[in-house]
Tab-separated table of C-alpha atoms and ligand atoms in Angstrom:
chain	number	residue	atom	x	y	z
A	140	MET	CA	53.954	68.568	21.860
A	141	HIS	CA	52.370	68.165	25.225
A	142	TYR	CA	55.055	66.060	26.894
A	143	GLU	CA	57.602	68.001	28.855
A	144	SER	CA	60.560	67.128	31.067
A	145	THR	CA	60.183	67.407	34.835
A	146	ARG	CA	63.444	69.376	34.989
A	147	SER	CA	63.075	71.975	32.221
A	148	THR	CA	60.711	73.116	29.475
A	149	LEU	CA	62.280	70.649	27.077
A	150	SER	CA	59.314	69.130	25.294
A	151	GLY	CA	58.220	66.698	22.604
A	152	THR	CA	55.416	64.587	21.238
A	153	ASP	CA	54.148	61.428	22.923
A	154	THR	CA	55.766	59.201	20.296
A	155	TYR	CA	59.075	60.978	20.907
A	156	ALA	CA	58.720	60.570	24.687
A	157	VAL	CA	58.110	56.831	24.318
A	158	LEU	CA	61.112	56.393	22.064
A	159	GLN	CA	63.386	58.451	24.344
A	160	GLY	CA	62.378	56.863	27.652
A	161	LEU	CA	64.262	59.409	29.752
A	162	ALA	CA	64.276	63.097	28.777
A	163	PRO	CA	67.667	64.285	27.462
A	164	ASP	CA	68.110	66.563	30.507
A	165	GLY	CA	67.828	63.583	32.856
A	166	GLY	CA	64.228	64.387	33.784
A	167	LEU	CA	61.082	62.350	33.206
A	168	PHE	CA	58.537	63.184	30.548
A	169	LEU	CA	55.122	64.231	31.755
A	170	ASP	CA	51.880	65.609	30.435
A	171	LYS	CA	51.384	69.123	31.787
A	172	THR	CA	47.825	69.315	30.508
A	173	LEU	CA	46.714	66.224	32.409
A	174	GLY	CA	43.601	67.062	34.348
A	175	SER	CA	42.873	70.228	32.417
A	176	ARG	CA	41.626	68.329	29.369
A	177	PRO	CA	38.216	66.670	29.895
A	178	PHE	CA	37.917	62.876	29.939
A	179	PRO	CA	34.535	61.075	29.681
A	180	VAL	CA	34.916	58.979	32.829
A	181	GLN	CA	31.413	57.528	32.937
A	182	GLU	CA	31.479	56.494	29.311
A	183	CYS	CA	34.831	54.826	29.906
A	184	LEU	CA	33.543	52.872	32.917
A	185	LYS	CA	30.895	51.218	30.731
A	186	LYS	CA	33.453	49.599	28.425
A	187	ASP	CA	35.119	46.218	28.802
A	188	SER	CA	38.732	46.272	29.960
A	189	LEU	CA	40.248	46.542	26.497
A	190	GLY	CA	37.818	49.312	25.614
A	191	MET	CA	38.867	51.197	28.744
A	192	ALA	CA	42.533	50.757	27.860
A	193	GLU	CA	41.907	52.128	24.399
A	194	MET	CA	40.088	55.230	25.662
A	195	ILE	CA	42.585	55.956	28.413
A	196	LEU	CA	45.648	55.475	26.243
A	197	SER	CA	44.158	57.570	23.454
A	198	TYR	CA	43.644	60.373	25.963
A	199	LEU	CA	47.120	60.137	27.442
A	200	MET	CA	48.887	59.621	24.098
A	201	PRO	CA	46.739	61.157	21.395
A	202	GLY	CA	49.595	61.143	18.888
A	203	PHE	CA	49.389	57.386	18.379
A	204	GLU	CA	47.384	56.246	15.381
A	205	ASN	CA	44.901	53.389	15.721
A	206	MET	CA	45.216	52.768	19.449
A	207	LYS	CA	42.427	50.194	19.247
A	208	ALA	CA	44.552	47.875	17.114
A	209	LEU	CA	47.583	48.365	19.367
A	210	VAL	CA	45.575	47.508	22.476
A	211	GLU	CA	44.062	44.425	20.905
A	212	LYS	CA	47.412	43.187	19.715
A	213	ALA	CA	48.923	43.752	23.141
A	214	TYR	CA	46.305	41.993	25.244
A	215	THR	CA	44.076	39.650	23.268
A	216	GLY	CA	44.671	36.060	24.319
A	217	LYS	CA	47.636	36.939	26.552
A	218	PHE	CA	45.942	37.036	29.946
A	219	GLU	CA	44.532	34.042	31.801
A	220	THR	CA	41.330	35.804	32.906
A	221	GLU	CA	38.592	37.470	30.907
A	222	ASP	CA	39.025	40.730	32.758
A	223	LEU	CA	42.538	42.035	32.318
A	224	THR	CA	42.766	42.519	36.073
A	225	PRO	CA	39.981	40.770	38.011
A	226	LEU	CA	38.669	42.310	41.228
A	227	VAL	CA	38.250	39.705	43.972
A	228	LYS	CA	36.340	40.231	47.182
A	229	VAL	CA	38.324	39.074	50.199
A	230	GLY	CA	36.369	39.480	53.440
A	231	ASN	CA	34.900	42.986	53.313
A	232	ASP	CA	37.751	44.292	51.197
A	233	TYR	CA	38.957	43.869	47.670
A	234	VAL	CA	42.053	42.574	45.937
A	235	LEU	CA	42.718	43.735	42.398
A	236	GLU	CA	44.686	40.906	40.787
A	237	LEU	CA	47.165	42.506	38.442
A	238	PHE	CA	49.238	39.368	37.937
A	239	ARG	CA	47.184	37.325	35.475
A	240	GLY	CA	49.434	38.098	32.509
A	241	PRO	CA	52.002	35.994	30.644
A	242	THR	CA	54.764	36.232	33.310
A	243	SER	CA	52.527	36.387	36.423
A	244	ALA	CA	53.680	39.944	37.154
A	245	PHE	CA	51.651	43.130	37.347
A	246	LYS	CA	54.231	44.575	34.990
A	247	ASP	CA	52.657	42.502	32.213
A	248	VAL	CA	49.790	44.998	31.969
A	249	ALA	CA	52.229	47.689	30.895
A	250	LEU	CA	54.905	45.598	29.242
A	251	SER	CA	52.497	43.819	26.922
A	252	MET	CA	51.575	47.284	25.673
A	253	LEU	CA	54.946	49.039	25.544
A	254	PRO	CA	56.416	47.072	22.602
A	255	GLN	CA	53.293	47.928	20.591
A	256	LEU	CA	53.712	51.609	21.425
A	257	MET	CA	57.418	51.497	20.703
A	258	THR	CA	56.954	49.824	17.317
A	259	ALA	CA	54.152	52.213	16.373
A	260	ALA	CA	56.243	55.217	17.443
A	261	ARG	CA	59.184	54.008	15.351
A	262	ARG	CA	56.902	53.611	12.373
A	263	GLN	CA	55.236	56.992	12.799
A	264	GLU	CA	58.544	58.796	13.303
A	265	GLY	CA	59.996	56.996	10.295
A	266	MET	CA	62.834	55.655	12.353
A	267	ALA	CA	65.397	53.337	10.794
A	268	GLY	CA	68.054	51.396	12.682
A	269	LYS	CA	67.620	49.697	16.009
A	270	THR	CA	66.157	50.676	19.373
A	271	VAL	CA	68.011	49.090	22.276
A	272	ILE	CA	65.880	48.818	25.387
A	273	LEU	CA	67.887	49.150	28.604
A	274	THR	CA	66.163	47.838	31.678
A	275	ALA	CA	67.025	47.630	35.349
A	276	THR	CA	64.858	45.231	37.293
A	277	SER	CA	64.154	44.357	40.879
A	278	GLY	CA	62.788	41.059	39.577
A	279	ASP	CA	59.527	41.358	37.721
A	280	THR	CA	60.111	44.079	35.137
A	281	GLY	CA	62.940	42.037	33.653
A	282	LYS	CA	60.936	38.990	32.735
A	283	ALA	CA	57.858	40.921	31.652
A	284	ALA	CA	59.980	43.190	29.431
A	285	LEU	CA	61.924	40.273	27.953
A	286	ASN	CA	58.697	38.507	27.179
A	287	GLY	CA	57.176	41.640	25.659
A	288	PHE	CA	60.154	42.549	23.478
A	289	MET	CA	61.231	39.043	22.490
A	290	ASP	CA	61.816	39.017	18.725
A	291	VAL	CA	60.065	42.371	18.236
A	292	GLU	CA	61.462	43.751	15.007
A	293	GLY	CA	63.754	46.769	15.194
A	294	THR	CA	64.404	46.289	18.903
A	295	SER	CA	66.754	44.476	21.212
A	296	ILE	CA	66.661	44.392	24.976
A	297	ILE	CA	69.280	44.240	27.737
A	298	VAL	CA	68.139	43.499	31.281
A	299	PHE	CA	70.216	44.044	34.441
A	300	TYR	CA	69.155	42.511	37.728
A	301	PRO	CA	70.783	42.446	41.197
A	302	ALA	CA	72.695	39.149	41.482
A	303	GLU	CA	71.481	38.364	44.993
A	304	GLY	CA	68.349	40.514	44.936
A	305	VAL	CA	65.658	38.510	43.136
A	306	SER	CA	63.743	35.376	44.081
A	307	PRO	CA	64.956	32.016	42.686
A	308	MET	CA	61.803	31.784	40.576
A	309	GLN	CA	62.349	35.274	39.145
A	310	GLN	CA	65.983	34.436	38.440
A	311	ARG	CA	64.922	31.283	36.664
A	312	GLN	CA	62.337	33.167	34.625
A	313	MET	CA	64.991	35.524	33.263
A	314	ALA	CA	67.829	33.034	32.851
A	315	THR	CA	65.677	30.797	30.639
A	316	GLN	CA	64.434	33.591	28.372
A	317	GLU	CA	64.437	32.706	24.690
A	318	GLY	CA	64.632	35.095	21.722
A	319	LYS	CA	67.318	36.314	19.359
A	320	ASN	CA	67.306	39.918	20.559
A	321	VAL	CA	67.526	39.436	24.329
A	322	THR	CA	70.410	39.836	26.797
A	323	VAL	CA	70.189	39.158	30.528
A	324	CYS	CA	72.960	40.037	32.968
A	325	SER	CA	73.218	40.002	36.760
A	326	VAL	CA	75.014	42.798	38.594
A	327	GLU	CA	76.942	42.564	41.856
A	328	GLY	CA	74.912	45.152	43.724
A	329	ASN	CA	71.311	45.977	44.537
A	330	PHE	CA	68.476	47.338	42.397
A	331	ASP	CA	69.485	50.943	42.971
A	332	ASP	CA	72.933	50.124	41.542
A	333	CYS	CA	71.319	48.626	38.450
A	334	GLN	CA	68.979	51.584	38.026
A	335	ARG	CA	71.752	54.133	38.507
A	336	GLY	CA	73.950	52.222	36.038
A	337	VAL	CA	71.235	52.311	33.414
A	338	LYS	CA	70.521	56.012	33.958
A	339	GLU	CA	74.250	56.771	33.683
A	340	ALA	CA	74.410	54.727	30.510
A	341	PHE	CA	71.710	56.919	28.978
A	342	ALA	CA	73.658	60.049	29.830
A	343	ALA	CA	76.995	58.638	28.676
A	344	LEU	CA	75.945	56.826	25.528
A	345	SER	CA	73.075	58.682	23.894
A	346	GLU	CA	75.379	61.147	22.114
A	347	LYS	CA	78.081	58.618	21.512
A	348	LEU	CA	75.653	56.440	19.581
A	349	GLU	CA	74.338	59.271	17.414
A	350	GLY	CA	74.720	58.417	13.745
A	351	THR	CA	75.327	54.731	14.421
A	352	GLY	CA	71.702	53.773	13.777
A	353	VAL	CA	71.355	52.642	17.380
A	354	SER	CA	69.194	54.540	19.847
A	355	LEU	CA	68.500	53.754	23.467
A	356	SER	CA	65.208	53.562	25.269
A	357	SER	CA	63.865	52.200	28.500
A	358	ALA	CA	61.256	49.705	29.595
A	359	ASN	CA	61.279	51.010	33.162
A	360	SER	CA	58.419	53.104	34.447
A	361	ILE	CA	60.510	56.198	33.784
A	362	ASN	CA	59.117	55.637	30.264
A	363	ILE	CA	55.698	57.234	29.931
A	364	GLY	CA	54.673	54.369	27.650
A	365	ARG	CA	55.159	52.068	30.591
A	366	LEU	CA	53.252	54.203	33.039
A	367	ALA	CA	50.192	55.095	30.933
A	368	PRO	CA	48.818	51.534	30.485
A	369	GLN	CA	48.728	51.136	34.259
A	370	VAL	CA	46.034	53.783	34.600
A	371	THR	CA	43.507	51.348	33.126
A	372	TYR	CA	43.168	48.998	36.089
A	373	TYR	CA	42.161	51.770	38.474
A	374	PHE	CA	39.159	52.268	36.201
A	375	ILE	CA	38.524	48.521	35.958
A	376	ALA	CA	38.347	48.169	39.741
A	377	TYR	CA	36.002	51.137	40.006
A	378	ALA	CA	33.698	49.778	37.293
A	379	ARG	CA	33.491	46.369	38.994
A	380	LEU	CA	32.585	47.983	42.329
A	381	MET	CA	29.791	49.847	40.564
A	382	GLU	CA	28.540	46.663	38.896
A	383	GLU	CA	28.506	44.930	42.223
A	384	GLY	CA	26.400	47.726	43.684
A	385	ARG	CA	29.033	48.460	46.301
A	386	ILE	CA	29.289	52.066	45.083
A	387	ALA	CA	27.438	54.517	42.878
A	388	PHE	CA	29.269	56.727	40.430
A	389	GLY	CA	30.916	59.577	42.293
A	390	ASP	CA	31.601	57.597	45.486
A	391	LYS	CA	35.249	57.579	46.397
A	392	VAL	CA	37.397	54.447	46.500
A	393	ASP	CA	40.745	54.052	48.293
A	394	TYR	CA	43.563	52.167	46.642
A	395	ILE	CA	46.408	50.597	48.618
A	396	VAL	CA	49.483	50.048	46.490
A	397	PRO	CA	52.626	48.003	47.252
A	398	THR	CA	55.222	50.490	46.128
A	399	GLY	CA	58.793	50.443	44.887
A	400	ASN	CA	59.603	52.817	42.069
A	401	PHE	CA	56.319	54.720	42.557
A	402	GLY	CA	55.027	53.922	39.066
A	403	ASP	CA	52.013	51.839	40.015
A	404	ILE	CA	50.661	54.319	42.537
A	405	LEU	CA	51.406	57.293	40.291
A	406	ALA	CA	49.131	55.740	37.665
A	407	GLY	CA	46.397	55.955	40.317
A	408	TYR	CA	47.085	59.665	40.635
A	409	TYR	CA	46.787	59.988	36.860
A	410	ALA	CA	43.398	58.235	37.048
A	411	LYS	CA	42.353	60.720	39.700
A	412	MET	CA	43.503	63.695	37.641
A	413	MET	CA	41.501	62.304	34.734
A	414	GLY	CA	38.402	62.456	36.907
A	415	LEU	CA	38.036	58.970	38.411
A	416	PRO	CA	36.628	59.395	41.942
A	417	VAL	CA	39.719	58.159	43.786
A	418	GLY	CA	39.817	58.674	47.557
A	419	ARG	CA	43.151	58.075	49.254
A	420	LEU	CA	46.110	56.648	47.389
A	421	VAL	CA	47.923	54.694	50.070
A	422	CYS	CA	51.604	54.009	49.484
A	423	ALA	CA	52.619	50.737	51.162
A	424	SER	CA	56.324	50.092	51.784
A	425	ASN	CA	58.225	47.206	53.286
A	426	ALA	CA	61.131	47.670	55.720
A	427	ASN	CA	62.754	49.981	53.154
A	428	LYS	CA	60.367	52.714	54.183
A	429	VAL	CA	61.963	55.757	52.601
A	430	LEU	CA	58.633	56.687	50.989
A	431	THR	CA	56.641	56.349	54.211
A	432	ASP	CA	59.013	58.792	55.862
A	433	PHE	CA	58.916	61.136	52.904
A	434	LEU	CA	55.143	61.218	52.628
A	435	GLU	CA	54.894	61.948	56.342
A	436	THR	CA	57.638	64.576	56.668
A	437	GLY	CA	58.671	65.834	53.233
A	438	LEU	CA	62.245	64.691	53.866
A	439	TYR	CA	63.466	62.180	51.303
A	440	ASP	CA	66.558	60.507	52.702
A	441	ARG	CA	68.180	57.508	51.116
A	442	ARG	CA	71.129	57.558	53.540
A	443	ARG	CA	69.950	54.569	55.512
A	444	GLU	CA	70.396	50.856	55.849
A	445	PHE	CA	69.141	48.812	52.898
A	446	TYR	CA	67.150	45.691	53.812
A	447	LYS	CA	66.695	42.595	51.711
A	448	THR	CA	63.135	41.498	52.310
A	449	ALA	CA	60.648	38.823	51.237
A	450	SER	CA	59.160	41.456	48.900
A	451	PRO	CA	62.270	42.164	46.786
A	452	SER	CA	60.483	44.179	44.085
A	453	MET	CA	59.995	46.867	46.717
A	454	ASP	CA	63.578	46.874	47.984
A	455	ILE	CA	64.274	50.304	46.551
A	456	LEU	CA	65.655	53.471	48.097
A	457	VAL	CA	65.467	55.766	45.077
A	458	SER	CA	61.935	55.804	43.660
A	459	SER	CA	62.195	57.319	40.196
A	460	ASN	CA	58.573	58.166	39.540
A	461	LEU	CA	58.275	60.295	42.622
A	462	GLU	CA	59.935	62.939	40.440
A	463	ARG	CA	56.777	63.207	38.340
A	464	LEU	CA	54.620	63.697	41.423
A	465	LEU	CA	57.044	66.341	42.697
A	466	TYR	CA	56.496	68.305	39.529
A	467	TYR	CA	52.703	68.056	39.659
A	468	ALA	CA	52.745	69.078	43.320
A	469	SER	CA	55.266	71.944	43.049
A	470	GLN	CA	54.639	73.088	39.446
A	471	SER	CA	58.305	74.070	39.330
A	472	HIS	CA	61.012	72.688	37.079
A	473	GLU	CA	63.683	74.506	39.078
A	474	LYS	CA	62.612	72.987	42.360
A	475	VAL	CA	62.429	69.449	40.962
A	476	LYS	CA	65.813	69.823	39.308
A	477	GLY	CA	67.321	71.097	42.534
A	478	TRP	CA	65.891	68.269	44.633
A	479	MET	CA	67.005	65.606	42.189
A	480	GLU	CA	70.509	67.035	42.003
A	481	GLN	CA	70.724	67.223	45.758
A	482	LEU	CA	69.537	63.624	46.056
A	483	ASN	CA	72.235	62.557	43.669
A	484	ARG	CA	74.948	64.610	45.358
A	485	GLU	CA	74.059	64.398	49.030
A	486	GLY	CA	71.552	61.572	49.303
A	487	PHE	CA	68.580	63.608	50.524
A	488	TYR	CA	66.296	66.588	49.962
A	489	GLN	CA	63.492	68.311	51.824
A	490	VAL	CA	60.490	69.660	49.928
A	491	ASP	CA	58.763	72.888	50.944
A	492	GLU	CA	55.541	73.017	52.979
A	493	ALA	CA	53.252	73.817	50.053
A	494	THR	CA	54.539	70.903	47.980
A	495	LEU	CA	54.209	68.497	50.882
A	496	LYS	CA	50.694	69.672	51.551
A	497	ALA	CA	49.707	69.206	47.900
A	498	ILE	CA	51.063	65.652	48.034
A	499	GLN	CA	49.369	64.810	51.322
A	500	GLU	CA	46.012	65.890	49.931
A	501	ASN	CA	46.027	62.748	47.817
A	502	PHE	CA	48.525	60.311	49.325
A	503	SER	CA	48.782	58.445	52.609
A	504	ALA	CA	51.524	56.026	53.602
A	505	GLY	CA	52.258	53.046	55.773
A	506	CYS	CA	54.929	50.390	56.134
A	507	CYS	CA	55.185	46.753	57.102
A	508	ASN	CA	58.129	44.815	58.492
A	509	GLU	CA	59.028	41.200	57.743
A	510	GLU	CA	57.138	39.685	60.654
A	511	GLU	CA	54.027	41.638	59.807
A	512	THR	CA	54.298	40.542	56.168
A	513	MET	CA	54.421	36.888	57.203
A	514	ALA	CA	51.578	37.366	59.672
A	515	ALA	CA	49.359	38.947	56.999
A	516	ILE	CA	49.874	36.023	54.604
A	517	GLY	CA	49.088	33.512	57.364
A	518	LYS	CA	46.047	35.366	58.642
A	519	VAL	CA	44.419	36.024	55.268
A	520	TRP	CA	44.932	32.399	54.306
A	521	GLN	CA	43.454	31.104	57.551
A	522	GLU	CA	40.512	33.469	57.684
A	523	GLU	CA	39.669	33.974	54.034
A	524	LYS	CA	41.414	31.141	52.174
A	525	TYR	CA	43.013	33.716	49.920
A	526	LEU	CA	46.726	33.391	49.222
A	527	LEU	CA	48.707	36.643	49.210
A	528	ASP	CA	52.191	37.023	47.804
A	529	PRO	CA	54.599	38.942	50.083
A	530	HIS	CA	54.231	42.246	48.173
A	531	THR	CA	50.465	42.122	48.326
A	532	ALA	CA	50.734	41.165	51.994
A	533	VAL	CA	52.628	44.390	52.696
A	534	ALA	CA	49.737	46.334	51.184
A	535	TRP	CA	47.159	44.248	53.052
A	536	HIS	CA	48.838	45.022	56.362
A	537	VAL	CA	48.959	48.742	55.547
A	538	MET	CA	45.289	48.650	54.524
A	539	GLU	CA	44.427	47.425	58.003
A	540	GLN	CA	46.572	50.188	59.519
A	541	VAL	CA	44.696	52.902	57.653
A	542	LYS	CA	41.217	51.378	57.850
A	543	ALA	CA	39.993	53.939	60.354
A	544	GLN	CA	40.797	56.767	57.901
A	545	ALA	CA	38.775	55.104	55.134
A	546	GLU	CA	35.471	56.255	56.688
A	547	GLY	CA	33.522	53.493	54.961
A	548	ARG	CA	35.054	53.939	51.515
A	549	PRO	CA	35.823	50.619	49.796
A	550	GLN	CA	39.486	49.683	50.058
A	551	VAL	CA	41.131	48.025	47.095
A	552	VAL	CA	44.499	46.348	47.594
A	553	LEU	CA	46.512	46.111	44.397
A	554	SER	CA	48.006	42.632	44.124
A	555	THR	CA	51.240	42.794	42.187
A	556	ALA	CA	52.496	39.211	41.980
A	557	SER	CA	51.486	35.586	42.055
A	558	PRO	CA	52.386	33.870	45.359
A	559	TYR	CA	54.118	31.212	43.273
A	560	LYS	CA	56.884	33.615	42.429
A	561	PHE	CA	57.881	33.566	46.084
A	562	PRO	CA	56.924	30.072	47.238
A	563	ALA	CA	59.546	29.787	50.001
A	564	PRO	CA	58.490	32.805	52.103
A	565	VAL	CA	54.813	32.041	51.479
A	566	LEU	CA	55.257	28.460	52.745
A	567	LYS	CA	57.064	29.815	55.771
A	568	ALA	CA	54.221	32.217	56.443
A	569	LEU	CA	51.821	29.272	56.482
A	570	GLY	CA	54.011	27.581	59.091
A	571	LEU	CA	55.536	25.091	56.651
A	572	THR	CA	59.110	24.456	55.599
A	573	GLY	CA	60.401	24.593	52.066
A	574	GLY	CA	62.057	21.809	50.107
A	575	GLN	CA	65.126	21.719	47.906
A	576	ASP	CA	64.179	24.242	45.235
A	577	GLU	CA	61.555	26.727	44.045
A	578	PHE	CA	59.672	24.099	42.042
A	579	ALA	CA	59.397	21.687	44.970
A	580	ASP	CA	58.203	24.600	47.099
A	581	ALA	CA	55.609	25.604	44.506
A	582	GLU	CA	54.337	22.039	44.332
A	583	LYS	CA	54.050	21.815	48.085
A	584	LEU	CA	52.248	25.147	48.264
A	585	ASN	CA	49.839	23.917	45.617
A	586	GLN	CA	49.180	20.670	47.507
A	587	VAL	CA	48.505	22.486	50.762
A	588	THR	CA	46.343	25.317	49.387
A	589	GLY	CA	44.852	23.958	46.176
A	590	VAL	CA	45.613	27.318	44.504
A	591	PRO	CA	46.723	26.497	40.947
A	592	VAL	CA	50.323	27.147	39.862
A	593	PRO	CA	50.430	29.438	36.791
A	594	GLY	CA	51.509	27.420	33.767
A	595	ASN	CA	54.218	29.890	32.778
A	596	LEU	CA	56.014	29.211	36.078
A	597	SER	CA	55.686	25.435	36.299
A	598	SER	CA	56.944	25.041	32.733
A	599	LEU	CA	60.240	26.798	33.567
A	600	ARG	CA	61.574	23.644	35.157
A	601	GLN	CA	62.151	22.001	31.778
A	602	LYS	CA	63.756	25.018	30.154
A	603	PRO	CA	67.535	25.285	29.707
A	604	ILE	CA	69.481	28.122	31.352
A	605	LEU	CA	70.526	30.449	28.521
A	606	HIS	CA	71.942	33.470	30.371
A	607	LYS	CA	74.772	33.375	32.908
A	608	ASP	CA	76.557	36.748	32.584
A	609	ARG	CA	77.479	38.440	35.844
A	610	ILE	CA	79.327	41.750	36.139
A	611	ALA	CA	80.411	44.364	38.689
A	612	ARG	CA	78.318	47.519	38.774
A	613	GLU	CA	81.121	49.596	37.223
A	614	GLU	CA	80.973	47.360	34.158
A	615	ILE	CA	77.418	48.197	33.099
A	616	ILE	CA	78.369	50.801	30.478
A	617	PRO	CA	81.193	48.796	28.842
A	618	TYR	CA	78.920	45.758	28.873
A	619	ILE	CA	76.218	47.668	27.007
A	620	LEU	CA	78.737	48.948	24.472
A	621	SER	CA	80.009	45.444	23.803
A	622	LYS	CA	76.474	44.154	23.275
A	623	VAL	CA	75.482	47.057	21.040
A	624	ALA	CA	78.536	46.422	18.890
A	625	GLU	CA	77.589	42.775	18.346
B	986	LIG	C1	57.449	46.359	40.508
B	986	LIG	C2	56.736	45.748	41.620
B	986	LIG	C3	56.245	46.537	42.684
B	986	LIG	C4	56.482	48.018	42.765
B	986	LIG	O1	55.850	48.749	41.760
B	986	LIG	P1	56.329	50.236	41.434
B	986	LIG	O2	55.565	50.640	40.241
B	986	LIG	O3	57.802	50.120	41.131
B	986	LIG	O4	56.082	51.044	42.621
B	986	LIG	C5	55.534	45.899	43.679
B	986	LIG	N1	55.341	44.571	43.670
B	986	LIG	C6	55.805	43.793	42.679
B	986	LIG	C7	55.591	42.333	42.735
B	986	LIG	C8	56.507	44.350	41.623
B	986	LIG	O5	56.957	43.580	40.655
C-alpha cells in the first residue's frame, strides 16, 4: 500500500493507483518511500534499455506481476531505433531523442507501457466491466494514447484537444485514428480548459458510475503508470555517456527538459531519488513561463496572458505534476491541499521558504520566447546539421542560458518531438516559406534537410478523417456521459 495521495493519507496499492488515475480526494498518487528504498543503480545501468525499464518499473510498482513480459509487450518492435531513446551528440552537448516511437512523440515511451499496466492491473484486481480512459491533450498525448489503447480489451478511450491549439499534423494524427473503442473530440478552449474539464468529470462522475460496470481512469501524467515509464530514459542517457567515456559512474549529468505539465522533468527527479547521479534538472518553458517564475520566486500565478506558441505542447498554465514535487519538497499534505485549493479558487499560491529552497536544490529554470525558439532551430541546423523541433529548441536555448552553471557537467537536452510534427514553424526557422498544407511542408523540409520523414506521419495523408466532433468546454461532462452510455 505504498501509494498515497498528495492531499491526504488516502492510500492504495500500485495497481489501484494505476486504475484510479487521480486519487479520489483530487490529489495525485505518489510513492512516499521513494528514495528510502535502495535501488541497484549500477546494475541497472549495465542493462539494455528494456532491461532498465523492467528494473525501474519493478522498483516503482512492485505489485505488478511479471513486469518483464509487460515491458517486452509494450516496446518490442514498436520503436524505430534499437535503443528506446537514442542519445545523439550535437556539438559538445547531447540530445536524447525521445520521439522514436509509433507516433513520433516522447509520450510513446509511457503510453506504449500504460495499456499493459492497465490491463495487468485489471486482471490482478479481478475487475470486470469497462475502464474508460479520459484524456486531455495539448497535442501529443492524444495520439500516443489513442494508439496505445486502440482495441485494448476492457478499455475505451476519449480524447479532448483544444480546437485551435494543436498543430495541423497533430490534428490529422488524431482525426484519422482507427479502432472500435476510440473517441476524439475538439474543445473550444485551450489545453487548461480540456484538463480542467477532465478533472471535473472525474469528480462529478466517479460516484455516479458506481455499479454501472464502468470506471474512469486517465492517460495523462497525473496517472502514476504514465509517469513511471519515463524514469527509464534518464538512466539510458547516463549509461550511454558512461559507454562513451564522457563520464565515470558517480559524475553528475544535467538534464534540460522542455516542460508543460511537469511530468517529464519530474521523472528525472524520481531517477535522482532512486540514486542516479543527476546534477541540475533544468525546466525549460516557452513564452508561457509560469514555471520559470515559480521556480525562481515560489509564487505560482496563472493569472496572466496565455500565449499560443510554436511549441503548443508546452502552452500550459496549470502544470499538474508540480503537485507531486510540492509534496516531496514540503512533506505536508495540508500545505499541498491548501495551495491547490487556493490555485483553483484564486489563481495563485506562494510556497514557504523551506519548500522553495528544497525545490531549488534540484531544479533550475529558464524560458525562451518565439524569436529565440526560431533562432535556435536555425542556428543548430546551420552549425551542426541537426534539426530541432520547436519544443526541443526551447530547451536548447535554455541549455545555452544555463551553460555557465553546468561547471563542465555534460548537458543533455531532452528532445520531445519529431520536427515533422511542426513542419511549418521549422521551415520558417530555416528561412523558408511553407506550402499549402502540412504534408507539402514536410516534403519540402525533407528535400532541404535530407532528414527522413517518419513513416507514421507521411502515411496519414492517405487516411480518411474519422473524427469531427467539436464541443464547448461546458459540454465535456455531458459528452462523456453520452459516450459512456453508447
Ligand atoms: C507533452 C510534451 C511536452 C511537455 O511534457 P510534460 O511532461 O507535460 O512537461 C513537451 N514537448 C512535447 C512535444 C510534448 O508532447
